[in-house]
RNA sequence: AGCGGGGUAGAGCAGUUGGCAGCUCGCCAGGCCCAUAACCUGGAGGUCGCCGGUUCGAGUCCGGCCCCCGCAACCA
């Protein structure tokens, strides 16, 4: 390659380094408020929280979004069942989800509800942009209808082509006029997007999956419902007979939470560089495997249509099973995150979900496994080591100089894993370090050493190591990390309450 | 049919670019006694789903087969 090309390459690189964003945006999907918070969502939001906290430690200004998805037929029905006004119903549920913030010690700074006034306006504006792009049109939409249930049925609700509740009745097909989104327009553009960004969707096999799906051809999807049948939605601009189908509206939260499209200065009509949208979009999304299509294909096509930049990356996690089986109410194996936190503590749950669950694959949760892990790693491991160290240091009034900046290799290891979102492996590195400290104590037996100075010489590097671990533990177990940091940063380290009592 | 994931010690799982098969729990033996009946050391236990190929060498790459799970479009 000619020399000037190389030089050009270097300049490009420098340019990008200078331009490297100082901000970082991450969002979860919005849980639908037709049920209580589920441990699967706890996994998603804890993963997102660990990433957000880690990014902050890297010096980034982070915008971390979550919220609730509140429109649609199921919620409308649920509210009716409970004899409540839909708005009142969703208000109650939104509060339940926002309670996760405290229960799971989450650091999100935005909680968007799809019934928020700003979101509604944003969704309507987004619709108009897609319409202007020529991607919205009206078409007949066929729905299967079970007279027995007096309800519309989707394919997945059917068994052998019949309603599973009324298998003896024929389903009726009814037709209504809906608005459709020209998903089919975006097949090639989506494939190009995937081609250009080899890590657009992680893990790689999920990217492969979505590529295959898109390459197989896209059908336009319905994005509205007749208001007279289902009024609980955002009104379609310019047509008061329709409301938006919940999916179309819900996805837009990722930008409406950043004040899109109200980021333009009134004075000169130019984008306000200090607006959240300008500062943070595009960003990263975390979603479950059931959301692969919606997030990495449908939403991306919608963004293209409306003329907004695509998301930067989509992380797809798996599901949590319970004893190898899907969690379901009928099996009675649904796990409630609030109960776990109340009984075992926030960091215990965070630790289990981040260390035991392989980030991209399905994981398993049982109380037995959870307690085993808790005792082995938190009580016997971290908790016991901190206690035995603090005890010795206090007993002999040994003063140490420990600093929280000497992390070196350990930090590089953890950061390497975090760049790949391998939370479990990052934690493994930290626990290997803790184990080394236990080994070291067994080998050097400081409790047998009489001389206080010599004892201090043995204990200081171990205390330093614990402090380093605690430092790096902040994104994962923020409360515990903080306790240890406070305890081990004192000149005279003192015994504290046990961090994780044995079960 | 197709697409995707998985099949590694009793259980649950790791195994980047091919190089003596690892981790946690459990089990057995020993040590220690500072600590949360904790911690440390050693040990038993595996034909890495099956067959074939490439290679000096394959859990790892290639081909074929078997079994389990998920998806299969409007399901938050």
XYZ file of C-alpha atoms (C1' of nucleotides) in Angstrom:
579
model
C 0.000 0.000 0.000
C 1.390 3.466 -0.917
C 2.662 5.500 1.994
C 0.158 8.320 1.703
C -2.664 5.863 2.101
C -1.200 4.736 5.358
C -0.911 8.285 6.520
C -4.442 8.923 5.507
C -5.488 5.873 7.490
C -3.734 7.167 10.575
C -5.427 10.503 10.246
C -8.798 8.887 9.969
C -8.078 6.906 13.079
C -7.019 9.970 15.038
C -10.087 11.763 13.874
C -12.310 9.022 15.226
C -10.428 8.848 18.478
C -10.967 12.527 18.997
C -14.569 12.125 18.118
C -15.135 9.175 20.408
C -18.375 9.754 22.193
C -18.207 10.813 25.782
C -21.795 9.786 26.203
C -23.432 6.406 26.307
C -27.070 5.473 25.902
C -28.567 2.185 26.986
C -32.149 1.062 27.206
C -34.036 -2.044 28.185
C -37.207 -3.063 26.408
C -40.336 -1.809 28.074
C -42.179 -4.554 29.919
C -45.858 -4.849 29.164
C -47.879 -4.094 32.260
C -50.284 -7.014 32.141
C -48.438 -8.901 34.881
C -46.168 -8.310 37.824
C -42.430 -7.852 37.286
C -40.899 -11.160 36.358
C -37.412 -12.419 37.106
C -36.705 -12.514 33.378
C -37.077 -8.790 33.231
C -34.979 -8.481 36.377
C -32.208 -10.231 34.448
C -32.511 -7.805 31.563
C -32.503 -4.686 33.645
C -29.706 -5.877 35.931
C -27.560 -6.635 32.896
C -28.324 -3.172 31.564
C -27.558 -1.662 34.958
C -24.184 -3.405 35.146
C -23.310 -2.064 31.706
C -24.494 1.431 32.614
C -22.511 1.505 35.843
C -19.444 0.129 34.123
C -19.656 2.775 31.404
C -19.878 5.467 34.070
C -16.729 4.069 35.643
C -15.068 4.449 32.244
C -15.873 8.129 32.461
C -18.880 8.235 30.180
C -21.968 10.295 30.745
C -24.689 7.680 30.695
C -28.363 7.876 29.858
C -30.080 4.720 31.053
C -33.694 4.245 30.045
C -36.437 1.866 31.043
C -40.175 2.212 31.570
C -43.478 0.565 30.805
C -45.475 -0.339 27.720
C -49.078 0.465 28.515
C -51.337 0.347 25.485
C -53.096 -2.416 23.620
C -55.850 -4.943 23.724
C -54.561 -7.128 26.503
C -54.293 -4.253 28.902
C -57.634 -2.896 27.842
C -59.216 -6.265 28.580
C -57.376 -6.669 31.852
C -58.511 -3.282 33.037
C -62.079 -4.154 32.108
C -61.819 -7.464 33.960
C -60.687 -5.678 37.065
C -63.371 -3.066 36.533
C -60.861 -0.282 36.313
C -60.266 2.646 34.097
C -57.314 1.675 31.871
C -55.315 4.700 32.898
C -55.799 3.907 36.542
C -54.850 0.300 35.903
C -51.608 1.188 34.119
C -50.744 3.778 36.762
C -50.795 1.069 39.388
C -48.676 -1.278 37.331
C -46.183 1.349 36.275
C -45.568 2.049 39.957
C -44.912 -1.648 40.577
C -42.284 -1.688 37.870
C -40.695 1.511 39.067
C -40.364 -0.164 42.462
C -37.729 -2.394 40.899
C -35.392 0.576 40.959
C -35.091 0.438 44.685
C -35.437 -3.311 45.055
C -32.697 -4.078 42.537
C -30.650 -0.928 43.179
C -30.893 0.225 39.587
C -29.259 3.343 38.255
C -31.605 4.254 35.443
C -32.297 7.948 35.052
C -35.359 7.776 32.833
C -38.580 5.867 33.247
C -40.717 6.375 30.178
C -44.350 5.385 30.103
C -46.032 5.029 26.749
C -49.002 6.939 28.132
C -46.797 9.965 28.866
C -47.887 13.041 26.999
C -44.500 13.503 25.354
C -44.379 9.949 24.199
C -47.811 10.193 22.627
C -46.779 13.279 20.706
C -43.517 11.655 19.663
C -45.300 8.534 18.421
C -47.640 10.660 16.318
C -44.751 12.647 14.915
C -42.885 9.440 14.141
C -45.939 8.094 12.341
C -46.097 11.232 10.223
C -42.452 10.844 9.225
C -43.041 7.280 8.113
C -46.135 8.391 6.271
C -44.195 11.154 4.526
C -41.641 8.558 3.504
C -44.459 6.683 1.804
C -44.255 3.686 4.109
C -47.768 3.716 5.533
C -50.835 2.582 3.649
C -54.282 1.123 4.308
C -55.161 -2.469 3.631
C -57.704 -5.067 4.664
C -56.586 -7.085 7.606
C -58.009 -10.512 8.263
C -58.476 -11.686 11.799
C -59.706 -14.992 13.114
C -62.524 -14.546 15.565
C -63.857 -17.057 18.060
C -67.536 -16.511 18.679
C -67.321 -18.655 21.790
C -64.839 -16.328 23.410
C -66.114 -13.258 21.604
C -62.465 -12.501 20.944
C -59.968 -12.152 18.164
C -57.465 -14.961 18.076
C -53.923 -14.910 16.844
C -52.310 -17.910 15.170
C -50.325 -18.725 18.261
C -53.479 -18.931 20.351
C -54.916 -21.622 18.127
C -54.637 -25.376 18.413
C -55.035 -27.281 15.143
C -56.600 -24.250 13.575
C -59.301 -24.075 16.244
C -59.713 -22.018 19.343
C -58.135 -23.957 22.185
C -60.986 -23.060 24.525
C -63.763 -23.859 22.026
C -62.326 -26.566 19.769
C -65.783 -27.531 18.511
C -66.625 -24.158 17.088
C -65.545 -22.920 13.694
C -63.545 -19.735 13.731
C -64.924 -16.825 11.818
C -62.715 -14.657 9.713
C -63.475 -11.009 9.987
C -61.890 -8.261 8.026
C -61.109 -4.735 9.015
C -59.200 -1.977 7.390
C -55.856 -1.285 9.060
C -52.834 0.799 8.383
C -49.784 -1.152 7.368
C -46.088 -0.399 7.486
C -44.027 -1.187 4.412
C -41.593 -3.464 6.135
C -40.904 -5.052 2.749
C -39.219 -1.831 1.610
C -36.430 -2.383 4.082
C -35.226 -5.884 3.377
C -32.072 -4.856 1.536
C -31.387 -1.902 3.800
C -31.599 -4.108 6.858
C -29.317 -6.688 5.291
C -26.836 -3.902 4.511
C -27.048 -2.704 8.105
C -26.239 -6.189 9.404
C -23.474 -6.583 6.850
C -21.797 -3.315 7.814
C -22.028 -3.901 11.551
C -20.805 -7.373 12.329
C -21.659 -6.865 15.998
C -24.932 -5.067 15.494
C -26.674 -7.905 17.281
C -24.907 -9.931 19.951
C -24.395 -12.851 20.285
C -23.279 -13.502 16.723
C -25.675 -16.372 16.232
C -28.602 -14.096 16.938
C -27.369 -11.813 14.178
C -27.269 -14.835 11.919
C -30.797 -15.681 12.942
C -32.164 -12.261 12.137
C -30.238 -12.121 8.862
C -31.856 -15.367 7.820
C -35.228 -14.094 8.807
C -34.883 -10.867 6.843
C -33.313 -12.605 3.866
C -36.344 -14.895 3.782
C -38.540 -11.970 2.811
C -40.526 -9.462 4.812
C -44.241 -8.969 4.974
C -45.690 -5.595 5.766
C -47.172 -5.487 9.216
C -50.313 -3.939 10.588
C -49.748 -0.883 12.722
C -53.241 0.201 13.680
C -56.486 -1.039 15.183
C -60.025 0.212 14.838
C -60.698 2.546 17.687
C -64.326 1.533 18.099
C -63.178 -2.002 18.916
C -60.082 -1.151 20.873
C -59.791 2.463 21.993
C -56.783 2.016 24.299
C -54.030 3.363 22.093
C -52.509 6.437 20.569
C -54.692 8.083 17.994
C -53.428 7.866 14.440
C -52.672 11.383 13.213
C -55.274 12.529 10.777
C -57.595 9.555 11.296
C -59.568 9.435 14.503
C -61.080 6.063 13.637
C -57.800 4.291 14.304
C -55.337 3.938 17.116
C -51.795 2.731 16.691
C -51.079 -0.924 17.211
C -49.203 -1.212 20.487
C -45.929 -2.382 18.963
C -45.560 0.585 16.713
C -46.135 2.981 19.549
C -44.042 1.164 22.123
C -40.813 0.954 20.146
C -40.715 4.700 19.735
C -40.060 5.086 23.463
C -36.342 4.640 22.839
C -36.242 8.069 21.266
C -39.228 9.740 22.881
C -37.482 9.289 26.234
C -34.693 11.458 24.816
C -37.211 14.191 23.980
C -37.281 13.373 20.301
C -38.631 15.186 18.312
C -38.608 18.197 20.634
C -34.892 18.762 20.499
C -34.972 21.679 18.122
C -34.274 25.156 19.408
C -37.223 27.474 19.132
C -34.954 30.425 18.371
C -33.422 29.251 15.092
C -35.024 25.874 14.387
C -31.677 24.101 14.610
C -31.039 20.959 16.659
C -30.064 21.759 20.206
C -26.661 20.159 20.799
C -27.390 19.978 24.489
C -30.624 18.071 24.070
C -30.650 14.480 25.188
C -31.509 13.287 21.731
C -28.490 14.995 20.178
C -26.235 13.899 22.994
C -27.276 10.294 23.315
C -28.919 8.874 20.219
C -28.097 6.378 18.741
C -27.581 3.947 21.557
C -27.517 0.410 22.716
C -30.470 -1.827 23.489
C -30.859 -4.879 25.677
C -33.666 -7.300 24.898
C -34.764 -10.891 25.346
C -34.640 -13.481 22.619
C -38.377 -13.160 22.077
C -37.720 -9.596 21.012
C -35.080 -10.226 18.396
C -37.289 -9.386 15.420
C -39.032 -6.428 16.886
C -35.857 -4.759 18.028
C -33.345 -5.682 15.387
C -35.568 -5.685 12.320
C -38.927 -3.939 12.753
C -37.701 -1.079 14.896
C -34.635 -0.590 12.736
C -36.811 -0.384 9.625
C -39.022 2.136 11.387
C -35.985 4.245 12.244
C -34.831 4.147 8.646
C -38.266 5.151 7.455
C -38.469 8.102 9.824
C -34.935 9.142 8.915
C -33.327 8.524 12.296
C -29.993 6.771 12.817
C -30.156 3.082 13.676
C -29.399 1.737 17.118
C -25.717 1.070 17.699
C -26.000 -2.404 19.121
C -28.573 -4.855 20.407
C -27.745 -7.321 23.108
C -29.989 -10.373 23.190
C -30.242 -12.367 26.396
C -31.929 -15.713 26.940
C -34.753 -16.806 29.182
C -34.644 -18.004 32.734
C -36.154 -21.393 33.293
C -37.081 -22.842 36.612
C -35.776 -26.332 37.194
C -35.350 -26.829 33.460
C -38.941 -25.845 32.724
C -40.460 -22.692 31.428
C -41.810 -20.515 34.197
C -45.550 -20.471 34.150
C -48.303 -19.633 36.542
C -49.942 -23.012 36.060
C -46.764 -24.845 37.068
C -46.435 -22.554 40.049
C -42.744 -22.045 39.452
C -42.791 -18.326 38.745
C -40.107 -16.505 40.674
C -40.875 -13.099 42.110
C -37.830 -10.821 42.255
C -39.261 -8.781 45.117
C -39.589 -11.834 47.353
C -36.018 -12.871 46.651
C -34.662 -9.445 47.418
C -36.594 -9.228 50.629
C -35.316 -12.565 51.838
C -31.750 -12.587 50.525
C -30.893 -9.018 49.649
C -30.475 -7.089 46.442
C -26.856 -7.949 45.772
C -27.492 -11.642 46.291
C -29.993 -11.602 43.454
C -27.792 -9.398 41.279
C -24.891 -11.752 41.864
C -26.880 -14.824 40.929
C -28.261 -13.339 37.744
C -24.932 -11.932 36.619
C -22.701 -14.839 37.561
C -24.779 -17.980 37.221
C -26.686 -17.073 34.081
C -24.623 -17.240 30.904
C -25.421 -13.810 29.456
C -26.606 -14.822 25.999
C -28.153 -18.179 26.684
C -31.018 -19.560 28.656
C -30.335 -19.925 32.328
C -31.943 -21.760 35.164
C -33.215 -20.562 38.498
C -34.155 -22.651 41.478
C -34.050 -21.680 45.116
C -31.705 -24.593 45.812
C -29.213 -23.397 43.221
C -29.573 -19.855 44.382
C -28.850 -20.731 48.000
C -25.936 -22.934 47.009
C -24.394 -20.158 45.032
C -25.082 -17.662 47.777
C -23.352 -19.748 50.419
C -20.427 -20.767 48.256
C -19.518 -17.426 46.723
C -21.046 -14.703 48.837
C -21.049 -16.074 52.388
C -18.048 -18.431 52.339
C -16.185 -16.537 49.654
C -16.421 -12.775 49.707
C -18.175 -12.299 53.053
C -15.936 -14.627 55.012
C -12.710 -13.284 53.532
C -13.659 -9.708 54.315
C -14.598 -10.709 57.846
C -11.441 -12.676 58.546
C -9.259 -9.843 57.275
C -11.115 -7.103 59.110
C -10.967 -9.142 62.272
C -7.203 -9.568 62.198
C -6.605 -5.967 61.291
C -8.798 -4.699 64.062
C -7.501 -7.104 66.686
C -3.927 -5.958 66.227
C -4.730 -2.348 65.420
C -2.740 -2.606 62.247
C -2.812 0.480 60.090
C -2.436 0.128 56.378
C -2.117 2.348 53.412
C -4.373 0.965 50.801
C -5.487 2.794 47.732
C -8.298 2.068 45.385
C -6.367 2.900 42.262
C -3.965 -0.011 42.097
C -5.995 -2.332 39.975
C -3.767 -2.973 36.977
C -4.079 -6.421 35.525
C -7.255 -7.217 37.371
C -8.954 -4.203 35.874
C -7.768 -5.054 32.395
C -9.175 -8.533 32.780
C -12.566 -7.357 33.960
C -12.788 -4.629 31.339
C -11.923 -7.106 28.614
C -14.827 -9.288 29.640
C -17.194 -6.352 30.041
C -16.470 -5.208 26.508
C -17.909 -8.536 25.437
C -20.725 -8.314 27.998
C -19.553 -11.502 29.657
C -20.640 -10.589 33.170
C -20.188 -14.105 34.466
C -16.584 -14.275 33.305
C -15.794 -10.838 34.667
C -17.055 -11.953 38.059
C -15.084 -15.166 37.793
C -11.896 -13.138 37.452
C -12.742 -11.265 40.641
C -13.572 -14.440 42.529
C -10.330 -16.067 41.402
C -8.589 -13.094 42.942
C -10.497 -13.567 46.191
C -9.563 -17.229 46.239
C -5.905 -16.334 45.861
C -6.205 -14.226 48.981
C -7.617 -17.120 50.968
C -4.766 -19.287 49.724
C -2.269 -16.631 50.629
C -3.615 -16.398 54.156
C -3.417 -20.163 54.599
C 0.130 -20.182 53.328
C 1.498 -17.231 55.309
C -0.537 -17.765 58.472
C -0.397 -14.168 59.705
C -2.238 -15.136 62.892
C 0.904 -16.952 63.994
C 3.158 -13.980 63.409
C 3.937 -12.086 66.608
C 5.546 -8.991 65.189
C 2.920 -6.434 64.212
C 5.005 -4.939 61.408
C 5.622 -8.304 59.840
C 1.977 -9.154 60.162
C 1.116 -5.892 58.489
C 3.433 -6.742 55.634
C 1.517 -9.920 55.016
C -1.899 -8.347 55.368
C -1.375 -5.176 53.392
C -1.234 -6.682 49.898
C -4.246 -8.798 50.690
C -6.218 -5.819 51.943
C -5.147 -3.993 48.819
C -6.369 -6.835 46.677
C -9.734 -6.899 48.419
C -10.101 -3.195 47.901
C -9.288 -3.560 44.218
C -11.857 -6.303 43.868
C -14.430 -4.151 45.639
C -13.662 -1.292 43.302
C -14.218 -3.406 40.242
C -17.261 -4.984 41.800
C -19.186 -1.725 41.769
C -21.088 -2.276 38.533
C -22.223 -5.700 39.704
C -22.838 -5.436 43.454
C -22.918 -1.688 44.083
C -24.023 -1.794 47.714
C -21.588 -4.474 48.813
C -18.742 -2.873 46.895
C -19.391 0.416 48.595
C -19.474 -1.158 52.046
C -16.132 -2.854 51.484
C -14.564 0.235 49.999
C -15.646 2.301 52.977
C -14.427 -0.336 55.404
C -11.060 -0.912 53.760
C -10.320 2.707 52.999
C -10.146 3.601 56.666
C -6.742 3.946 58.149
C -7.720 1.639 60.944
C -9.816 -1.090 59.379
C -12.591 -2.273 61.622
C -14.808 -5.256 61.789
C -18.225 -4.712 60.213
C -21.518 -6.534 60.046
C -21.306 -9.705 58.057
C -21.977 -8.932 54.425
C -23.725 -12.176 53.574
C -24.756 -14.318 56.548
C -24.789 -18.013 55.780
C -28.132 -19.519 54.974
C -39.406 -29.252 5.604
C -36.558 -24.872 7.174
C -33.759 -21.661 10.835
C -31.202 -21.258 15.572
C -29.206 -23.354 20.186
C -27.522 -27.567 22.933
C -25.489 -32.825 23.798
C -18.077 -32.400 28.180
C -17.067 -36.246 35.718
C -23.058 -37.902 40.021
C -25.569 -32.756 39.203
C -25.032 -27.817 36.927
C -21.847 -25.666 33.518
C -16.645 -23.144 31.144
C -13.669 -24.367 27.322
C -11.006 -17.508 22.764
C -7.346 -18.373 17.436
C -6.673 -26.978 17.193
C -1.435 -28.369 21.645
C -1.023 -32.747 28.280
C -9.590 -32.097 29.519
C -11.314 -27.463 33.423
C -14.847 -24.826 37.142
C -18.726 -24.914 40.973
C -21.635 -28.155 44.052
C -21.528 -33.088 45.972
C -18.215 -37.331 47.659
C -13.398 -39.298 50.138
C -8.761 -38.285 52.854
C -5.666 -34.774 55.252
C -4.340 -29.791 57.119
C -5.449 -25.238 59.616
C -7.881 -23.031 63.759
C -7.427 -15.814 62.011
C -12.724 -15.975 59.856
C -19.604 -16.433 58.672
C -19.265 -24.931 61.203
C -15.487 -20.970 57.395
C -10.627 -21.490 54.843
C -6.345 -24.491 52.548
C -4.120 -29.162 50.324
C -4.663 -33.805 47.978
C -7.866 -37.725 45.812
C -11.756 -40.667 43.289
C -14.928 -39.798 39.101
C -15.145 -38.259 31.772
C -14.424 -43.489 25.236
C -15.800 -34.470 25.476
C -23.738 -37.659 21.584
C -22.309 -41.359 17.232
C -19.443 -42.367 12.571
C -15.877 -40.785 9.138
C -12.181 -37.020 7.323
C -8.116 -33.092 7.590
C -3.644 -32.818 10.861
C 2.428 -34.538 13.977
C -1.873 -33.462 17.149
C -9.384 -32.295 17.211
C -14.002 -31.145 22.713
C -12.047 -27.384 19.235
C -11.818 -27.515 11.903
C -14.668 -30.357 7.650
C -18.652 -34.064 6.081
C -22.648 -37.317 7.594
C -26.013 -39.225 11.379
C -28.837 -39.540 16.252
C -31.246 -37.148 20.499
C -33.162 -32.649 23.367
C -34.921 -27.483 23.310
C -36.595 -22.873 21.004
C -38.553 -20.149 16.622
C -41.854 -20.722 12.498
C -44.737 -13.602 11.761
C -48.370 -9.639 14.247
C -47.490 -13.717 20.522
C -45.278 -7.627 25.967
